[in-house]
Short mmCIF file of C-alpha atoms and ligand atoms in Angstrom, two decimals:
data_model
loop_
_atom_site.label_atom_id
_atom_site.label_comp_id
_atom_site.label_asym_id
_atom_site.label_seq_id
_atom_site.Cartn_x
_atom_site.Cartn_y
_atom_site.Cartn_z
CA MET D 99 1.15 -23.02 -185.87
CA ASN D 100 2.50 -26.33 -187.13
CA THR D 101 -0.39 -28.60 -188.01
CA VAL D 102 -0.11 -32.13 -186.61
CA THR D 103 -0.97 -34.95 -189.01
CA THR D 104 -2.04 -38.07 -187.16
CA LEU D 105 -1.58 -41.58 -188.54
CA GLY D 106 -5.34 -41.85 -189.05
CA GLN D 107 -5.51 -38.58 -191.01
CA PHE D 108 -2.48 -39.54 -193.10
CA ILE D 109 -3.92 -42.97 -193.96
CA ILE D 110 -7.20 -41.40 -195.08
CA GLU D 111 -5.43 -38.68 -197.07
CA ARG D 112 -3.27 -41.30 -198.84
CA GLN D 113 -6.26 -43.51 -199.62
CA THR D 114 -6.44 -41.70 -202.95
CA ASP D 115 -3.15 -43.43 -203.86
CA PHE D 116 -5.31 -46.49 -204.44
CA PRO D 117 -8.26 -45.52 -206.69
CA TYR D 118 -10.02 -48.84 -206.21
CA ALA D 119 -9.48 -48.95 -202.48
CA LYS D 120 -12.66 -49.10 -200.48
CA GLY D 121 -11.00 -48.35 -197.16
CA GLU D 122 -10.19 -51.89 -196.05
CA LEU D 123 -6.41 -51.35 -196.08
CA SER D 124 -6.84 -48.02 -194.31
CA ARG D 125 -8.84 -49.68 -191.57
CA LEU D 126 -6.31 -52.53 -191.34
CA LEU D 127 -3.45 -50.06 -190.83
CA ARG D 128 -5.58 -48.26 -188.24
CA ASP D 129 -6.10 -51.57 -186.38
CA ILE D 130 -2.33 -52.14 -186.29
CA GLY D 131 -1.84 -48.64 -184.89
CA ILE D 132 -4.32 -49.38 -182.11
CA ALA D 133 -2.55 -52.60 -181.11
CA ALA D 134 0.79 -50.77 -181.19
CA LYS D 135 -0.47 -48.22 -178.64
CA ILE D 136 -1.72 -50.99 -176.33
CA VAL D 137 1.56 -52.93 -176.57
CA ASN D 138 3.54 -49.73 -176.07
CA ARG D 139 1.72 -49.09 -172.79
CA GLU D 140 2.78 -52.47 -171.39
CA VAL D 141 6.29 -52.46 -172.84
CA ASN D 142 6.95 -49.14 -171.13
CA LYS D 143 6.01 -50.67 -167.78
CA ALA D 144 8.05 -53.84 -168.33
CA GLY D 145 10.63 -52.75 -165.78
CA LEU D 146 8.02 -52.35 -163.06
CA VAL D 147 7.92 -55.97 -161.94
CA ASP D 148 5.40 -55.27 -159.19
CA ILE D 149 2.90 -54.30 -161.92
CA LEU D 150 3.67 -57.04 -164.35
CA GLY D 151 5.33 -59.54 -162.07
CA GLU D 152 7.37 -62.42 -163.36
CA PHE D 153 5.92 -64.52 -166.18
CA GLY D 154 3.69 -67.25 -164.76
CA THR D 155 2.86 -65.40 -161.53
CA ILE D 156 -0.30 -63.52 -160.51
CA ASN D 157 0.11 -59.72 -160.55
CA VAL D 158 -1.38 -57.16 -158.20
CA GLN D 159 -4.54 -57.07 -160.32
CA GLY D 160 -4.89 -60.79 -159.78
CA GLU D 161 -4.14 -61.48 -163.46
CA ASN D 162 -1.91 -64.19 -164.83
CA VAL D 163 1.32 -62.46 -165.90
CA LYS D 164 2.21 -63.22 -169.52
CA LYS D 165 5.56 -62.85 -171.22
CA LEU D 166 5.42 -59.58 -173.12
CA ASP D 167 5.87 -61.24 -176.50
CA VAL D 168 2.89 -63.50 -175.75
CA TYR D 169 0.95 -60.43 -174.61
CA ALA D 170 1.92 -58.47 -177.73
CA ASN D 171 0.90 -61.37 -179.94
CA GLU D 172 -2.52 -61.54 -178.28
CA GLN D 173 -3.02 -57.78 -178.66
CA PHE D 174 -2.21 -57.71 -182.38
CA ILE D 175 -4.39 -60.74 -183.09
CA ALA D 176 -7.24 -59.23 -181.01
CA ALA D 177 -7.01 -55.86 -182.79
CA LEU D 178 -6.91 -57.50 -186.22
CA SER D 179 -9.84 -59.76 -185.27
CA ALA D 180 -11.89 -56.83 -184.00
CA GLY D 181 -11.15 -54.77 -187.11
CA GLY D 182 -12.50 -57.45 -189.43
CA GLU D 183 -10.17 -56.59 -192.32
CA THR D 184 -7.95 -59.68 -192.26
CA CYS D 185 -8.90 -63.34 -192.43
CA ALA D 186 -5.79 -64.87 -190.87
CA VAL D 187 -2.48 -64.01 -189.19
CA ALA D 188 0.90 -65.72 -189.51
CA SER D 189 2.82 -64.90 -186.35
CA GLU D 190 6.33 -65.62 -185.10
CA GLU D 191 4.62 -66.78 -181.91
CA ASN D 192 2.35 -69.35 -183.58
CA GLU D 193 3.47 -72.50 -185.42
CA GLY D 194 0.45 -72.48 -187.73
CA LEU D 195 -1.92 -69.85 -189.14
CA VAL D 196 -4.23 -68.03 -186.71
CA HIS D 197 -7.58 -68.10 -188.51
CA ILE D 198 -10.02 -65.24 -187.83
CA ASP D 199 -13.35 -66.91 -188.47
CA SER D 200 -15.85 -64.19 -187.58
CA GLU D 201 -18.59 -63.60 -190.15
CA VAL D 202 -16.94 -60.32 -191.18
CA SER D 203 -13.33 -61.48 -191.24
CA LYS D 204 -13.56 -64.83 -192.95
CA ASN D 205 -14.18 -63.15 -196.32
CA ALA D 206 -11.68 -60.36 -195.75
CA LYS D 207 -9.20 -59.91 -198.58
CA TYR D 208 -5.98 -59.32 -196.60
CA VAL D 209 -3.65 -61.65 -194.70
CA VAL D 210 -1.11 -60.35 -192.18
CA CYS D 211 2.33 -61.61 -191.10
CA VAL D 212 3.62 -60.30 -187.79
CA ASP D 213 6.60 -60.57 -185.46
CA PRO D 214 4.74 -59.15 -182.47
CA LEU D 215 7.72 -58.34 -180.28
CA ASP D 216 11.07 -58.88 -181.96
CA GLY D 217 14.11 -58.75 -179.71
CA SER D 218 11.97 -59.45 -176.65
CA SER D 219 14.98 -60.93 -174.83
CA ASN D 220 16.18 -57.31 -174.57
CA ILE D 221 13.14 -56.16 -172.57
CA ASP D 222 14.71 -56.99 -169.20
CA VAL D 223 17.73 -54.80 -169.99
CA ASN D 224 15.65 -51.90 -171.27
CA VAL D 225 16.90 -52.07 -174.86
CA SER D 226 14.65 -50.92 -177.72
CA ILE D 227 12.48 -53.67 -179.22
CA GLY D 228 9.99 -53.76 -182.05
CA THR D 229 6.99 -55.15 -183.90
CA ILE D 230 7.28 -55.96 -187.61
CA PHE D 231 4.27 -56.51 -189.90
CA SER D 232 3.57 -57.35 -193.54
CA ILE D 233 0.26 -57.33 -195.42
CA TYR D 234 -0.70 -59.34 -198.53
CA ARG D 235 -3.90 -59.88 -200.48
CA ARG D 236 -5.01 -63.50 -200.02
CA THR D 237 -4.50 -65.50 -203.21
CA SER D 238 -7.38 -67.94 -202.64
CA PHE D 239 -10.84 -66.52 -203.35
CA SER D 240 -12.99 -68.53 -200.98
CA GLY D 241 -12.95 -71.05 -198.18
CA LYS D 242 -10.45 -71.29 -195.38
CA VAL D 243 -7.15 -69.39 -195.76
CA GLU D 244 -4.28 -71.77 -196.35
CA GLU D 245 -0.51 -71.56 -195.98
CA LYS D 246 -0.20 -70.96 -199.73
CA ASP D 247 -1.96 -67.62 -199.24
CA TYR D 248 1.17 -66.57 -197.37
CA LEU D 249 3.83 -68.12 -199.58
CA GLN D 250 4.04 -65.06 -201.81
CA ARG D 251 7.11 -63.13 -202.91
CA GLY D 252 7.90 -59.95 -201.01
CA THR D 253 7.20 -58.00 -204.20
CA ASP D 254 3.51 -58.89 -203.70
CA GLN D 255 3.26 -57.12 -200.34
CA VAL D 256 0.50 -54.51 -200.15
CA ALA D 257 1.98 -52.79 -197.11
CA ALA D 258 4.70 -53.35 -194.51
CA GLY D 259 5.96 -51.58 -191.43
CA TYR D 260 7.39 -51.72 -187.96
CA ILE D 261 6.90 -50.16 -184.55
CA ILE D 262 10.01 -49.38 -182.50
CA TYR D 263 9.51 -49.11 -178.73
CA GLY D 264 12.53 -47.00 -177.85
CA SER D 265 13.36 -43.57 -176.42
CA SER D 266 10.17 -42.71 -178.25
CA THR D 267 7.70 -45.06 -179.90
CA MET D 268 7.52 -44.80 -183.67
CA LEU D 269 5.46 -46.49 -186.36
CA VAL D 270 7.12 -46.58 -189.80
CA TYR D 271 5.32 -48.02 -192.82
CA THR D 272 5.04 -48.12 -196.61
CA THR D 273 2.30 -49.05 -199.06
CA GLY D 274 4.69 -48.79 -201.99
CA LYS D 275 4.48 -45.00 -202.23
CA GLY D 276 7.47 -44.08 -200.07
CA VAL D 277 8.18 -44.51 -196.36
CA ASN D 278 6.68 -42.37 -193.59
CA GLY D 279 7.38 -42.34 -189.85
CA PHE D 280 5.00 -41.43 -187.03
CA THR D 281 5.99 -40.72 -183.44
CA LEU D 282 3.56 -41.52 -180.62
CA ASP D 283 2.56 -38.44 -178.65
CA PRO D 284 1.47 -39.94 -175.31
CA SER D 285 -0.22 -36.66 -174.32
CA ILE D 286 -2.86 -37.18 -177.02
CA GLY D 287 -2.45 -40.93 -177.60
CA GLU D 288 -1.85 -40.44 -181.32
CA PHE D 289 0.92 -41.39 -183.74
CA CYS D 290 1.89 -38.08 -185.38
CA LEU D 291 3.76 -37.66 -188.68
CA SER D 292 7.35 -36.84 -187.68
CA HIS D 293 9.45 -38.35 -190.49
CA PRO D 294 7.76 -37.74 -193.86
CA ASN D 295 9.24 -39.44 -196.96
CA MET D 296 12.13 -41.24 -195.20
CA ILE D 297 15.20 -41.80 -197.37
CA CYS D 298 18.09 -44.13 -196.53
CA PRO D 299 21.50 -42.52 -197.34
CA GLN D 300 23.09 -44.33 -200.30
CA ASN D 301 26.26 -44.84 -198.31
CA GLY D 302 27.25 -44.87 -194.67
CA ILE D 303 29.95 -45.67 -192.14
CA ILE D 304 28.03 -47.99 -189.79
CA TYR D 305 28.15 -51.77 -190.02
CA SER D 306 25.97 -53.97 -187.82
CA ILE D 307 26.83 -57.65 -187.35
CA ASN D 308 27.35 -60.00 -184.39
CA GLU D 309 31.10 -60.40 -184.69
CA GLY D 310 30.95 -63.05 -181.97
CA ASN D 311 30.00 -65.41 -184.79
CA TYR D 312 33.04 -64.39 -186.87
CA VAL D 313 34.63 -67.83 -187.04
CA HIS D 314 31.42 -69.22 -188.56
CA PHE D 315 30.92 -66.45 -191.16
CA PRO D 316 31.27 -67.14 -194.87
CA ASP D 317 34.64 -65.95 -196.26
CA GLY D 318 32.87 -63.15 -198.17
CA VAL D 319 31.59 -61.68 -194.89
CA LYS D 320 34.98 -62.13 -193.17
CA GLN D 321 36.71 -60.29 -196.02
CA TYR D 322 34.08 -57.50 -195.97
CA ILE D 323 34.60 -57.02 -192.21
CA LYS D 324 38.38 -56.82 -192.77
CA TYR D 325 37.76 -54.24 -195.52
CA VAL D 326 35.61 -51.94 -193.35
CA GLN D 327 38.20 -52.07 -190.55
CA VAL D 328 41.13 -50.84 -192.70
CA GLU D 329 42.33 -47.28 -192.03
CA ASP D 330 41.60 -45.19 -195.14
CA SER D 331 40.41 -41.59 -194.73
CA LYS D 332 39.41 -41.29 -198.40
CA THR D 333 36.67 -43.87 -197.87
CA SER D 334 35.95 -42.88 -194.23
CA ARG D 335 37.27 -46.21 -192.97
CA PRO D 336 37.38 -47.77 -190.45
CA TYR D 337 33.59 -47.75 -190.20
CA SER D 338 31.83 -47.76 -186.82
CA SER D 339 30.50 -51.04 -185.47
CA ARG D 340 27.00 -50.64 -184.04
CA TYR D 341 25.06 -53.80 -183.05
CA ILE D 342 22.17 -53.64 -180.61
CA GLY D 343 20.98 -57.23 -181.07
CA SER D 344 17.46 -55.96 -181.70
CA LEU D 345 16.69 -56.08 -185.44
CA VAL D 346 14.19 -53.22 -185.52
CA ALA D 347 16.51 -50.92 -183.54
CA ASP D 348 19.55 -51.72 -185.72
CA PHE D 349 17.47 -51.37 -188.88
CA HIS D 350 15.87 -48.07 -187.82
CA ARG D 351 19.22 -46.44 -186.99
CA ASN D 352 20.75 -47.54 -190.30
CA LEU D 353 17.66 -46.36 -192.22
CA LEU D 354 18.05 -42.88 -190.73
CA LYS D 355 21.85 -42.57 -190.67
CA GLY D 356 22.99 -44.94 -193.40
CA GLY D 357 24.65 -48.26 -192.72
CA ILE D 358 24.49 -51.99 -193.36
CA PHE D 359 23.02 -54.75 -191.18
CA ILE D 360 24.20 -58.27 -191.90
CA TYR D 361 22.91 -61.52 -190.43
CA PRO D 362 24.61 -64.11 -192.64
CA SER D 363 24.45 -67.86 -192.49
CA THR D 364 26.43 -69.24 -189.54
CA MET D 365 27.20 -72.70 -188.19
CA LYS D 366 24.29 -72.32 -185.73
CA SER D 367 21.96 -70.81 -188.37
CA PRO D 368 23.05 -72.28 -191.72
CA LYS D 369 20.06 -70.65 -193.47
CA GLY D 370 20.49 -67.43 -191.52
CA LYS D 371 18.50 -66.63 -188.36
CA LEU D 372 15.93 -64.11 -189.56
CA ARG D 373 12.56 -65.09 -191.03
CA ILE D 374 11.50 -64.19 -194.56
CA LEU D 375 7.80 -63.57 -194.02
CA TYR D 376 7.67 -61.35 -190.95
CA GLU D 377 11.19 -59.93 -190.62
CA CYS D 378 13.12 -59.80 -193.90
CA ASN D 379 10.36 -59.14 -196.47
CA PRO D 380 8.70 -56.22 -194.62
CA LEU D 381 12.04 -54.55 -193.87
CA ALA D 382 13.22 -55.18 -197.43
CA PHE D 383 10.04 -53.50 -198.78
CA ILE D 384 10.66 -50.50 -196.54
CA ILE D 385 14.37 -50.15 -197.30
CA GLU D 386 13.80 -50.35 -201.08
CA GLN D 387 11.05 -47.74 -200.83
CA ALA D 388 13.55 -45.55 -198.96
CA GLY D 389 16.19 -46.03 -201.70
CA GLY D 390 18.17 -48.78 -199.96
CA LYS D 391 18.76 -52.45 -200.77
CA ALA D 392 18.16 -55.89 -199.26
CA SER D 393 19.51 -59.27 -200.37
CA ASP D 394 20.60 -62.65 -199.03
CA GLY D 395 24.11 -61.78 -200.19
CA PHE D 396 23.29 -62.72 -203.77
CA ARG D 397 19.53 -62.52 -204.45
CA ARG D 398 17.08 -59.67 -203.85
CA ILE D 399 15.09 -60.53 -200.70
CA LEU D 400 11.78 -59.44 -202.26
CA ASP D 401 12.27 -61.93 -205.12
CA LEU D 402 12.71 -64.97 -202.86
CA GLN D 403 9.89 -67.53 -203.17
CA PRO D 404 9.06 -68.67 -199.59
CA THR D 405 8.18 -72.37 -199.15
CA SER D 406 7.18 -72.32 -195.47
CA LEU D 407 5.80 -69.84 -192.94
CA HIS D 408 8.88 -69.67 -190.69
CA GLN D 409 11.55 -70.01 -193.36
CA ARG D 410 14.83 -68.23 -192.63
CA THR D 411 17.29 -66.43 -194.90
CA PRO D 412 20.62 -64.63 -194.61
CA LEU D 413 20.02 -60.85 -194.65
CA PHE D 414 22.18 -58.00 -195.96
CA ILE D 415 20.14 -54.77 -195.68
CA GLY D 416 20.68 -51.00 -195.61
CA SER D 417 22.42 -48.36 -197.74
CA SER D 418 22.40 -49.47 -201.37
CA GLU D 419 26.11 -48.88 -202.07
CA MET D 420 27.12 -50.74 -198.89
CA VAL D 421 24.94 -53.75 -199.65
CA THR D 422 26.24 -53.83 -203.23
CA MET D 423 29.83 -53.84 -201.98
CA ALA D 424 29.12 -56.62 -199.47
CA GLU D 425 27.53 -58.65 -202.30
CA GLU D 426 30.70 -58.15 -204.36
CA PHE D 427 32.73 -59.63 -201.50
CA MET D 428 30.28 -62.56 -201.29
CA MET D 429 30.56 -63.23 -205.04
CA LYS D 430 34.36 -63.00 -204.93
CA TYR D 431 35.06 -65.01 -201.76
CA SER D 432 31.95 -67.22 -201.29
CA PRO D 433 30.71 -67.83 -204.86
CA VAL D 434 29.65 -71.39 -204.08
CA MET D 435 26.90 -70.00 -201.83
CA ALA D 436 25.32 -68.21 -204.80
CA GLN D 437 23.71 -71.49 -205.98
P1 LIG B 90 22.10 -62.71 -182.28
C1 LIG B 90 16.49 -60.99 -181.61
O1 LIG B 90 16.47 -62.25 -180.95
C2 LIG B 90 16.71 -61.25 -183.08
O2 LIG B 90 15.71 -62.05 -183.60
C3 LIG B 90 16.81 -59.93 -183.83
O3 LIG B 90 16.01 -58.94 -183.27
C4 LIG B 90 18.28 -59.61 -183.74
O4 LIG B 90 18.75 -58.83 -184.83
C5 LIG B 90 18.92 -60.99 -183.75
O5 LIG B 90 17.96 -61.90 -183.24
C6 LIG B 90 20.16 -61.04 -182.87
O6 LIG B 90 20.68 -62.35 -182.99
O7 LIG B 90 22.38 -64.13 -182.74
O8 LIG B 90 23.11 -61.72 -182.79
O9 LIG B 90 21.86 -62.57 -180.79
#
């Protein structure tokens, strides 16, 4: 009989990867898994308005109905607070740091960045959405956590992962020892190991970009798009265009099948749209651990030095050979942007 490995069992088994670990990171990952199950329960009901009602109304239970991204944010912060293993959270939903000041948490050694429900505008049309998280050791040794505790390079991440709420709900994470995926089995309420040692194909035939912004793309991106659309059977072109408009869903498909996701700078988002701390860095950590690549078109994402919590960057991420080729187009046709 196939043995099922739950997320909890896997985390404990892998604790030996970190000889000096005393279990804090394991418990922190467990806390994230708990919040993911709670959010999953509500996300799966999102279409049943009579249960949730419209944001700002009172539902059948007499509760104030919250937008799901607000609800998700509260659940992750509550689970992390209850777990006591992190001293603060930087969230896409909060302008400043969310300090966790309980006696246990205020001396905790980890800080967490989270996009609690990315792509939440897709909820109403039943498109897959996701949570993205990133974990660092705090750099200050005492006192209140400050923004500088978060302004670390992506290479300093201790762990990173995402949850995708789709046809099934999966949690995918890395601690720097490869990437593993767990699928939620609702019948037992556990995330079970379903995708051990995930590897991103070095090449692919899927490109993901919002071509509605074409006129505002840098020339390097325009030329790359023209290249992938040319008929050439030797290089399997034209590629297939797949763009869901939900970062976690686009990323997850490309991780499994091979492909490149590009959100470049545009007129509307001159620095790119996606955030370094809780979107680009965690996904860059995962893709590199799976053998892929992530850059801003010129520089490795994980080497970027963030200067603010909600800082944005252009993002080229996915199969290593595809990202490298797109970077070559950027260097050839948009070299001025390399500065
Ligand atoms: P656009 C969703 O709002 C999001 O933050 C990501 O999940 C997604 O990849 C991107 O924005 C889509 O942006 O401008 O193409 O609608």
